[in-house]
XYZ file of C-alpha atoms in Angstrom:
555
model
C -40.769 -21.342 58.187
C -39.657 -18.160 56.911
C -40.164 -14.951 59.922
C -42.924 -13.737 57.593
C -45.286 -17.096 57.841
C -47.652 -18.647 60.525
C -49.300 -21.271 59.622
C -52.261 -21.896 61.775
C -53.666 -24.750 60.166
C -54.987 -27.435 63.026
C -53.790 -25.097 65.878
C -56.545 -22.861 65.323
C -59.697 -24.186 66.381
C -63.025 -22.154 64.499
C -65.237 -21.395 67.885
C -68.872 -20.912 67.779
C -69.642 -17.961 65.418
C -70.722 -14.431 67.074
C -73.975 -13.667 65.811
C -76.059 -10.384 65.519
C -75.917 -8.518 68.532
C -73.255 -10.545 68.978
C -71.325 -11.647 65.797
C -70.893 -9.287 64.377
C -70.070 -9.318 60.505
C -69.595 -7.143 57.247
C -72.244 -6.887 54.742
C -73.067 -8.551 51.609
C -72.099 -7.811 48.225
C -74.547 -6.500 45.342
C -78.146 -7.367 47.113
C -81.055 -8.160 45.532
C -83.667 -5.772 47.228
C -87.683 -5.499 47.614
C -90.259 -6.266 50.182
C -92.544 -8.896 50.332
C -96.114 -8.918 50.472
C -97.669 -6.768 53.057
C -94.157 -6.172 54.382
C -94.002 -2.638 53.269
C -94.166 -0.077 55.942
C -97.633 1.752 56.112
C -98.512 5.165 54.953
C -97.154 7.824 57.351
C -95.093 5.208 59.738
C -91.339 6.215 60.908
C -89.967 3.467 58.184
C -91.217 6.234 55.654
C -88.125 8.648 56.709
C -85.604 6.757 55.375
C -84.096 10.373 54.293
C -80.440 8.950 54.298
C -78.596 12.061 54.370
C -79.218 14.986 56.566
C -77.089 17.591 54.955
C -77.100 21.120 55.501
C -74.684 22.599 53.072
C -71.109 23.015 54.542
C -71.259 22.621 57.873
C -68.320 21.068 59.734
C -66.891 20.495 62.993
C -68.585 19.491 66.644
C -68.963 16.784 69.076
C -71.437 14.060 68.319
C -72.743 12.156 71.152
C -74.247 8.865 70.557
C -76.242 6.731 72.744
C -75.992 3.513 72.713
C -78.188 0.224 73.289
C -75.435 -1.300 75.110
C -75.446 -1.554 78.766
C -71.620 -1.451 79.100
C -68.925 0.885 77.087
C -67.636 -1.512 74.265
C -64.069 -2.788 74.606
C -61.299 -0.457 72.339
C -59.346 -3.467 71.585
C -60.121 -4.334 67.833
C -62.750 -7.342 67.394
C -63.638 -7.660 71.412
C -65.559 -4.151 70.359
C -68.022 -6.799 69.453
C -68.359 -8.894 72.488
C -71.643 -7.147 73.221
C -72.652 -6.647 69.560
C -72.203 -5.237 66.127
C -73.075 -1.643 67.657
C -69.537 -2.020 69.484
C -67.810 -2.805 65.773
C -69.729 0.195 64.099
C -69.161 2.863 66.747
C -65.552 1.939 68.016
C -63.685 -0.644 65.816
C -65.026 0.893 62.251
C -63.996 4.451 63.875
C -60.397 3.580 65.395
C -59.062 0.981 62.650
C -59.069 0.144 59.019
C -59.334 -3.021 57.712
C -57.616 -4.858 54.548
C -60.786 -3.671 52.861
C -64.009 -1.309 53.873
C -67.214 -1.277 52.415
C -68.587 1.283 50.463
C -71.286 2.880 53.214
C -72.214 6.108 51.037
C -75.555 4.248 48.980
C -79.182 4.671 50.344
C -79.741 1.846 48.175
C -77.352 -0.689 47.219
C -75.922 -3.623 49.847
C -73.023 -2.447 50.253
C -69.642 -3.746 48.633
C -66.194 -4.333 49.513
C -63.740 -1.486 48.393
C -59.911 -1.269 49.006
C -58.685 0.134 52.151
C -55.179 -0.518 53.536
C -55.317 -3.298 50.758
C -55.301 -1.396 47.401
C -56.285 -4.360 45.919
C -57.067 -7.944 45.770
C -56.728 -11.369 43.761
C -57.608 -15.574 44.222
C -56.550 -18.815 42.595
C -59.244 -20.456 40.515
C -60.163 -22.096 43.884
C -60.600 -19.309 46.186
C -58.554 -20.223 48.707
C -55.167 -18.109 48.439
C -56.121 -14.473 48.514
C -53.209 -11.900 47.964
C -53.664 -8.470 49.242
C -51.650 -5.290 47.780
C -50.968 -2.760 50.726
C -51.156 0.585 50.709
C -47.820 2.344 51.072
C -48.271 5.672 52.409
C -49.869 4.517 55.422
C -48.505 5.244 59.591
C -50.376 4.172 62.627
C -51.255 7.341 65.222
C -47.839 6.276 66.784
C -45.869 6.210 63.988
C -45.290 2.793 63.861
C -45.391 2.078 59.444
C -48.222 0.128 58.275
C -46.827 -2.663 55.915
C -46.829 -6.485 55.061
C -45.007 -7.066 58.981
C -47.924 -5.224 60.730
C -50.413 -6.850 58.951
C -48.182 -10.519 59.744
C -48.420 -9.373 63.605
C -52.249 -8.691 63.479
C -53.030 -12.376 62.031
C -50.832 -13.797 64.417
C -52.521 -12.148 67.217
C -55.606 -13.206 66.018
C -55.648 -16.450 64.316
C -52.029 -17.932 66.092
C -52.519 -19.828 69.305
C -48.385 -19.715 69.653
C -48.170 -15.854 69.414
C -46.937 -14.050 72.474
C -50.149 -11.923 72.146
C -52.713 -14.694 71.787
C -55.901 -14.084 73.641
C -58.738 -16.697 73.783
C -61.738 -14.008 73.737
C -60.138 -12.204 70.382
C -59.367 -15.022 68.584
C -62.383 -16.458 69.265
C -63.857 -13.491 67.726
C -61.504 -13.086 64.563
C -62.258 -16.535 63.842
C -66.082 -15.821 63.857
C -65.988 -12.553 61.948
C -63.072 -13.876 59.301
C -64.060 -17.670 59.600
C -61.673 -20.291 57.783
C -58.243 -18.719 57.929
C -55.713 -21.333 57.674
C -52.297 -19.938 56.877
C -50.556 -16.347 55.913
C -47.235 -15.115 54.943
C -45.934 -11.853 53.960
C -44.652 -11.983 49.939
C -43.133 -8.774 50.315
C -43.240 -5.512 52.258
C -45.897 -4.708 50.874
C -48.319 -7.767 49.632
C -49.701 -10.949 51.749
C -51.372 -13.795 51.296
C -54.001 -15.410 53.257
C -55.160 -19.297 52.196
C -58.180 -20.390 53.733
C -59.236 -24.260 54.633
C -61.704 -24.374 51.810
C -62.868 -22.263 48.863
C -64.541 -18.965 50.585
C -65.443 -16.392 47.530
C -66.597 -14.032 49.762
C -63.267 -13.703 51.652
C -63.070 -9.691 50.945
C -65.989 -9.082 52.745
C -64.871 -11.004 55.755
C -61.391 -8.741 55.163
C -62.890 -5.857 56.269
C -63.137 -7.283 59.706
C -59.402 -7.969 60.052
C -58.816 -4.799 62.209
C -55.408 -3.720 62.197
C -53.713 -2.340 65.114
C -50.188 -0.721 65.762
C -47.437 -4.082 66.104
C -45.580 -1.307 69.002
C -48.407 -0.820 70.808
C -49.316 -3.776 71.125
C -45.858 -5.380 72.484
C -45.968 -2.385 74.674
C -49.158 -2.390 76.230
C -50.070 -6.161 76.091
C -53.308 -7.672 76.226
C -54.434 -6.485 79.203
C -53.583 -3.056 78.781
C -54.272 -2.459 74.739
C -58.092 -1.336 75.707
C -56.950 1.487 77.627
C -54.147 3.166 74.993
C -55.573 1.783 71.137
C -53.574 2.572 68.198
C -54.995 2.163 64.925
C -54.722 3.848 61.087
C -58.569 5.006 61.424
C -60.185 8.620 60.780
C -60.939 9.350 64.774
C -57.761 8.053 67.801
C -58.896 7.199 71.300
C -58.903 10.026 73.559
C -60.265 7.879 76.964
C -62.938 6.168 78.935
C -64.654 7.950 82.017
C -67.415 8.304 83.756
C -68.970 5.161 81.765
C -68.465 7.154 78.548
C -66.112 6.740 75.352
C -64.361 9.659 73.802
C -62.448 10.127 70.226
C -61.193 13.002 68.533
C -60.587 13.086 64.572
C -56.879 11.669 63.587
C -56.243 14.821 62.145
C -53.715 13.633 60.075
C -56.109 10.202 58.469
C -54.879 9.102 55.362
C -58.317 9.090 53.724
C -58.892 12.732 55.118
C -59.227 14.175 58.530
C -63.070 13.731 59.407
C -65.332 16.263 59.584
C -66.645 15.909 63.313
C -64.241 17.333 66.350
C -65.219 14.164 68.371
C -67.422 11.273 68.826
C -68.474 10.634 72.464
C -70.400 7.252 73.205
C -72.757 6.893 75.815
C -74.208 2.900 76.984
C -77.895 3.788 77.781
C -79.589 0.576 77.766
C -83.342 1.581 78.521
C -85.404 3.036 75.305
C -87.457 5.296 77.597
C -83.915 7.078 78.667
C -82.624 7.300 75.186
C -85.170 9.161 74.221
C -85.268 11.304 77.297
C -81.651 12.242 76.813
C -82.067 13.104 73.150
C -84.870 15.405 74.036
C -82.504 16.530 76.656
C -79.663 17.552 74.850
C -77.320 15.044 76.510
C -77.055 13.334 73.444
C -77.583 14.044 70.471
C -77.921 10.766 68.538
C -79.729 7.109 69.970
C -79.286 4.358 68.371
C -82.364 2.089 68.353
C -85.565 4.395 69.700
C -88.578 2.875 70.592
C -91.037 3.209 67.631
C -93.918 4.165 69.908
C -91.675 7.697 70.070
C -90.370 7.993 66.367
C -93.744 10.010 65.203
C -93.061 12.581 68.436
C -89.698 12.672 68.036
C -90.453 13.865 64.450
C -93.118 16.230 65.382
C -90.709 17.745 67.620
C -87.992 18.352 64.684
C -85.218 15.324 65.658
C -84.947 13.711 62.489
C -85.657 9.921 62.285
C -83.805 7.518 59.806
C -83.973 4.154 59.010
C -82.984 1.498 55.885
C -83.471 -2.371 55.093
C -79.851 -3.989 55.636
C -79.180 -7.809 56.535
C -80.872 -8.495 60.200
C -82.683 -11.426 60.966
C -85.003 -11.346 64.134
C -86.152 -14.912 64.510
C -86.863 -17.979 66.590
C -84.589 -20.849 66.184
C -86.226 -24.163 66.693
C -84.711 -27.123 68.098
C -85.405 -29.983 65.726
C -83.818 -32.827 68.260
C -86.693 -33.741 69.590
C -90.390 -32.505 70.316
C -92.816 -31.454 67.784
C -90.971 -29.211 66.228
C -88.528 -32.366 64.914
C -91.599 -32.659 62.017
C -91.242 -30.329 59.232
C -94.944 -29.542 59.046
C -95.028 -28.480 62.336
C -92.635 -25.827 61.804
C -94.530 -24.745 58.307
C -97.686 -24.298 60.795
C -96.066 -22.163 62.994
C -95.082 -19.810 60.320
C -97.934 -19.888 58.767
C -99.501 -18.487 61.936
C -97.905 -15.454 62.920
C -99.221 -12.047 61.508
C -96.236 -10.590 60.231
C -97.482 -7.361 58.650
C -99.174 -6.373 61.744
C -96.334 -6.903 63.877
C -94.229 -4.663 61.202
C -97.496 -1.940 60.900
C -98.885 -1.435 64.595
C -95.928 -2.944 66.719
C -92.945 -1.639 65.065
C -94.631 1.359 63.278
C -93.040 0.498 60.195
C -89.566 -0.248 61.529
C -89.486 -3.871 60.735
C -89.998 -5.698 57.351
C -91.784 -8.698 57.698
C -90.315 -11.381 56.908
C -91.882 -14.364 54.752
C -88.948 -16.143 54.058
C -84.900 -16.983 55.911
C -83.607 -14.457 53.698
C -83.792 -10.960 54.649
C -85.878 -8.660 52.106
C -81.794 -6.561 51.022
C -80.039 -9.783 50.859
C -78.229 -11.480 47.397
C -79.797 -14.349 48.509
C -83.377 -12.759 48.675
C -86.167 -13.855 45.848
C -89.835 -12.945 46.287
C -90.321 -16.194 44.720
C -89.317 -17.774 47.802
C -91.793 -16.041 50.350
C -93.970 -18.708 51.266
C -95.573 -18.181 54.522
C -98.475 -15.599 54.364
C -100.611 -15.554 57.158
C -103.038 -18.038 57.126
C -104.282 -19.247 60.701
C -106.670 -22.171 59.040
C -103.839 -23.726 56.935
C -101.834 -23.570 60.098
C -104.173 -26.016 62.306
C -104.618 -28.299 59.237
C -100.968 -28.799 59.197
C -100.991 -29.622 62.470
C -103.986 -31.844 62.757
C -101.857 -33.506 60.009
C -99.104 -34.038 61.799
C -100.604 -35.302 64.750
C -100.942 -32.372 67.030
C -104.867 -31.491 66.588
C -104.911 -30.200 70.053
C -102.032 -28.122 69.517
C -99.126 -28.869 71.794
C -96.691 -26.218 74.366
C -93.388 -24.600 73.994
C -90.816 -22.918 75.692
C -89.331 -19.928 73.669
C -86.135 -18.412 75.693
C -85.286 -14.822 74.742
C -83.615 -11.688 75.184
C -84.765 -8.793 76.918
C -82.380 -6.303 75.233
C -79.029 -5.795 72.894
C -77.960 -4.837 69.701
C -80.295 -6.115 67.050
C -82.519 -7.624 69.400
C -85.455 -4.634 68.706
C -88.674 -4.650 71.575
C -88.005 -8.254 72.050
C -90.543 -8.323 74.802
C -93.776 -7.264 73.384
C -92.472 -8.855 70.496
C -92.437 -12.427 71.200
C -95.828 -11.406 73.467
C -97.463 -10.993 70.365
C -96.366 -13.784 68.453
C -97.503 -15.846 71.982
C -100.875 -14.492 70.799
C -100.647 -15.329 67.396
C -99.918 -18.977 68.084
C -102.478 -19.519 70.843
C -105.083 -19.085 68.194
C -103.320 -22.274 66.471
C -103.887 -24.071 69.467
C -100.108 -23.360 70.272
C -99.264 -22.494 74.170
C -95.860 -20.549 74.448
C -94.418 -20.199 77.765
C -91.710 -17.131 77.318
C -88.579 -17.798 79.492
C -86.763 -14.183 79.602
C -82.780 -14.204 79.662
C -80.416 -11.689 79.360
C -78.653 -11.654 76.249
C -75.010 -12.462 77.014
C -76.429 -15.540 78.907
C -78.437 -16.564 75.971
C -75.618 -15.559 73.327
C -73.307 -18.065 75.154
C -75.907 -20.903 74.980
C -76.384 -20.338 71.313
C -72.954 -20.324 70.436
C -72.196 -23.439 72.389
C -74.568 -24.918 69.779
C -76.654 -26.281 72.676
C -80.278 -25.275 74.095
C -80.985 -25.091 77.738
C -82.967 -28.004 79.218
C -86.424 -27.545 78.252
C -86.043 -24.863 76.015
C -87.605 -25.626 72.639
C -86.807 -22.923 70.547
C -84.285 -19.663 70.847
C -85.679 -15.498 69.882
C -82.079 -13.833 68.426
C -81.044 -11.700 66.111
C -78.643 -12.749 63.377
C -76.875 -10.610 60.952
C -76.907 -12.043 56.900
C -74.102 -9.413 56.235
C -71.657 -11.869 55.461
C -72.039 -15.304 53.023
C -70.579 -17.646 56.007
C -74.004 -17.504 57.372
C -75.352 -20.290 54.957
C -72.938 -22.409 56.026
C -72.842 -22.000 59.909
C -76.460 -21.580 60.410
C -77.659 -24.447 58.029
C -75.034 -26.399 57.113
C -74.638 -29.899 58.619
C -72.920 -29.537 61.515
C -72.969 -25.745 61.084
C -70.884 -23.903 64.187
C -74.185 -22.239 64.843
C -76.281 -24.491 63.829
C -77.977 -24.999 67.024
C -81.354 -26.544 66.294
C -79.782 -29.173 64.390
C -80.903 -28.709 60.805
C -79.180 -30.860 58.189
C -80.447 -31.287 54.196
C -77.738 -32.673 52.429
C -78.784 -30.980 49.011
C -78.293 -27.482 50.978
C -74.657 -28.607 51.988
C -74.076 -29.294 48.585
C -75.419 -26.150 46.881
C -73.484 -24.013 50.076
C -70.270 -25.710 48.835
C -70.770 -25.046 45.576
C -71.643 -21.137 46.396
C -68.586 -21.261 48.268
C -66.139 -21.856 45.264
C -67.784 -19.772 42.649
C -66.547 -16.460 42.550
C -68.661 -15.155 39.681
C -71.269 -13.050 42.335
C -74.127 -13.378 39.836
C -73.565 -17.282 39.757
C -73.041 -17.425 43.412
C -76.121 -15.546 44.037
C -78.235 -17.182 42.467
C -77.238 -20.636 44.192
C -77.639 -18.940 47.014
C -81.290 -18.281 46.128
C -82.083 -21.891 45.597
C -80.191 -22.497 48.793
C -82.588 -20.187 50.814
C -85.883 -21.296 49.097
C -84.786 -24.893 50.237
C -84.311 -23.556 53.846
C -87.412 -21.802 53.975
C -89.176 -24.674 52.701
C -87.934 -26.833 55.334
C -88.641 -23.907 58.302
C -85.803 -24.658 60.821
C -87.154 -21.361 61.977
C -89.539 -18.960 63.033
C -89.057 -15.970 59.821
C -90.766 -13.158 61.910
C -89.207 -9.530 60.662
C -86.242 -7.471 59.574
C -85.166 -4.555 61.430
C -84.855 -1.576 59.320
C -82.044 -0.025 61.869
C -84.470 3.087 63.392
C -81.906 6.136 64.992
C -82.962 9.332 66.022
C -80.890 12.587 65.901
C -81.295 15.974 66.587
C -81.245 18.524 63.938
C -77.713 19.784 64.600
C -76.932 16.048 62.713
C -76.101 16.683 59.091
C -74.575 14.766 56.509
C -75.078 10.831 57.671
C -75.835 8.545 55.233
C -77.617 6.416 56.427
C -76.785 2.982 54.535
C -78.207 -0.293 53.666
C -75.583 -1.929 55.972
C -74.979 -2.646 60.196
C -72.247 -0.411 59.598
C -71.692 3.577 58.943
C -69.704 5.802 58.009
C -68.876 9.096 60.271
C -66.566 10.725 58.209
C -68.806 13.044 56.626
C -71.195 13.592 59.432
C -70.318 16.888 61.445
C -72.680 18.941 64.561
C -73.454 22.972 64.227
C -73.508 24.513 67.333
């Protein structure tokens, strides 16, 4: 084995995916976008400001200061940003490292796509399973250290090698979620690589935007344990420190897309809705991610501008199919069948959440209105289940979240879907759990004793979802759901490269899924953030990730 190769092959065992709050994954190429019926916000709700950019001609410079949904500062050490959530990836990983490749986060409109970044560009075999990577050549981490084909070597090592000297359970757990399949690399030259994955993947550059790469010195010197505290990366803002239960970073003033406009970023874990908005109108901050939509229309009033966009979130329930009612197909059509979607999205979430007919979200490739299936319809509902044996109705036990990233109101949420299906004849007892807790139960692939069906949210962002959420034997498959035709059309997706091909597999794919309801398809978030009007020039995209670049603060 030449110093250049690691072949991971059997040694690396793929771990139960990270998902939504907690997976955290790159977004889709080329989507096909709309809303389904009655899922359009109303007239005059905060979903209507999806103004994208807030520019105010040349402004430049300041300190934005963000809070967060998170209860706890995210980790600065590559993927672990993520072990509370995507909002860790977007406001620390994206912001202190590049990947092989970026996506291109400057459309209102379009799902974003992958674009080179310290790969300049990229090429598979007919089978899409050896991908070779072209590096970019002009590249030097903060410390110096060169960025080339023996940095990139040391990253995969780190993550995807249980025999490196830097292997660490909790990030390759997490590479191997957000970059799935990775089976062997080797460095062809200084400056090209190749990665071969255990079966065909043609959305691999996607997944390469989530290979993080950090400095190979600072690594060895640091360690592990210490890496968190003293990051190195190639990306457009450098750690400055953590205190005080705050993140700081200043603008690498010397990035080799272009110093960023902003001075610094400073991130702030406010968990509570209520205090995010209170510190916006405050001043303390001067961004929050996530506002309550009962205070987007005040927040407006009072001149903070609100933005949001469609982008690949999935807020649903996932039912376990292993035993119980919920085993029969028809009972899982009834249950979707009666929920009131477009009141949830209208009065609830004032317009902040599509609602969602279907297990494709409303930006996705994989979206077709031809495949929404479940309006509301209480009366079909109860004769599905009279059919199915369950005249009476029957009980359930729904566990879920009561906060994260991606997880929306979850609370008055699932209360009002508890509504909606007592009119069904449908009890649901809610069983609250904090969402670490109920992220590790997921991920096991398991449900807790009793618990019949799981409220999470799942990002679509990246094409490995088909396959771990509903193939056989899926890694987070966790109600169970098998359809052999679906594993065969997800396999076949898998080895077409041709996006317009694989897209439209991918269609049939999801109309079979939502035919067969192995869950709950509730709503969409439509990412909501607040800002005050010192914000300008944020683009606000159709992704879980930004761009901060361009953004700057006037004093």
């Amino acid at each position: 084995m030449s110093p250049f190769e690691r072949a991971v092959g059997d040694r690396l065992r793929l771990t139960r995916r990270r998902v939504a709050a907690g997976s955290v994954l790159l977004a889709l190429a080329a989507a096909v976008s709309g809303c389904a019926s009655g899922s359009s916000p109303a007239a005059g709700t905060a979903a209507d400001l999806t103004t994208a950019k807030t520019s105010a001609g040349t402004v430049s410079g300041g300190t934005l200061v963000v809070g967060l949904t998170a209860a706890n500062l995210p980790s600065a050490d590559t993927v672990l940003a993520g072990q509370q959530g995507n909002e860790g990836l977007r406001f620390v990983a994206y912001q202190l490292y590049d990947g092989l490749t970026r996506l291109d986060l400057d459309s209102t409109t379009a799902t974003p796509q992958p674009q080179p970044d310290l790969a300049t560009s990229w090429s598979a075999n007919a089978d899409a399973t050896v991908w070779t990577f072209r590096l970019r050549t002009d590249v030097a981490f903060t410390d110096g250290t060169p960025f080339n084909a023996d940095a990139v070597i040391f990253n995969l090592d780190r993550y995807f090698d249980a025999d490196s000297p830097f292997a660490d359970p909790s990030i390759q757990g997490l590479a191997a979620s957000y970059v799935p399949g990775v089976a062997s690399f080797r460095a062809l030259d200084a400056d090209t690589v190749e990665i071969t994955t255990r079966t065909p993947d043609a959305g691999f550059p996607e997944d390469a935007a989530n290979l993080f790469m950090a400095s190979p010195t600072a690594v060895r010197k640091s360690g592990n344990d210490g890496f968190a505290s003293s990051p190195v990366g190639t990306g457009p803002f450098v750690y400055e420190g953590s205190a005080n239960n705050q993140l700081t970073m200043a603008a690498n003033p010397r990035y080799w897309a272009g110093a960023p406009k902003l001075d610094k970023v400073v991130l702030k874990p406010i968990p509570d809705s209520a205090q995010r908005t209170a510190a916006l109108r405050s001043g303390s901050v001067n961004w929050v991610e996530d506002p309550n939509p009962d205070d987007l229309a005040g927040l407006k009033d009072a001149g903070f501008q609100v933005l949001s966009n469609s982008y690949d979130h999935d807020w649903t329930w996932v039912f376990n199919l292993q035993a119980g009612p919920l085993g029969k197909a028809q009972v899982r059509r009834a249950l979707n069948y009666g929920i009131d979607r477009a009141t949830m999205s209208s009065d609830l979430l004032h317009g902040t959440g599509n609602a969602s007919y279907q297990v494709a979200p409303v930006s996705n490739s994989a979206y077709s209105k031809s495949n929404d299936l479940y309006s509301y319809d209480p009366d079909k509902a109860k004769k599905l289940l009279a059919e199915a044996g369950y005249p009476d109705g029957f009980s359930l036990t729904v566990e879920y979240p009561t906060a994260g990233s991606g997880n929306m109101i979850p609370t008055p949420m699932n209360e009002e879907l508890q509504a909606d299906l007592a009119k069904i004849g449908v009890e649901v007892k809610l069983l609250p759990t904090e969402w670490a807790t109920l992220l590790t139960q997921y991920q096991s692939g398991k449900f807790a004793p009793g618990v019949d069906a799981l409220n999470i949210s799942l990002p679509f962002n990246q094409e490995a979802i088909w396959s771990e959420a509903f193939g056989t034997g899926g890694v987070i498959n966790a109600g169970g759901y098998s359809n052999p035709h679906v594993d065969e059309l997800i396999a076949e997706a898998q080895k077409t490269v041709d996006s317009d091909k694989r897209y439209a597999i991918l269609q049939t794919v999801a109309g079979l899924v939502t035919r067969d309801a192995p869950w709950l398809f509730i709503v969409n978030d439509r990412a909501p953030r607040a800002m005050a009007p010192s914000v300008h020039n944020f683009t606000q995209p159709k992704a879980w990730f930004i761009d901060l670049t361009k953004a700057s603060v006037s004093n």
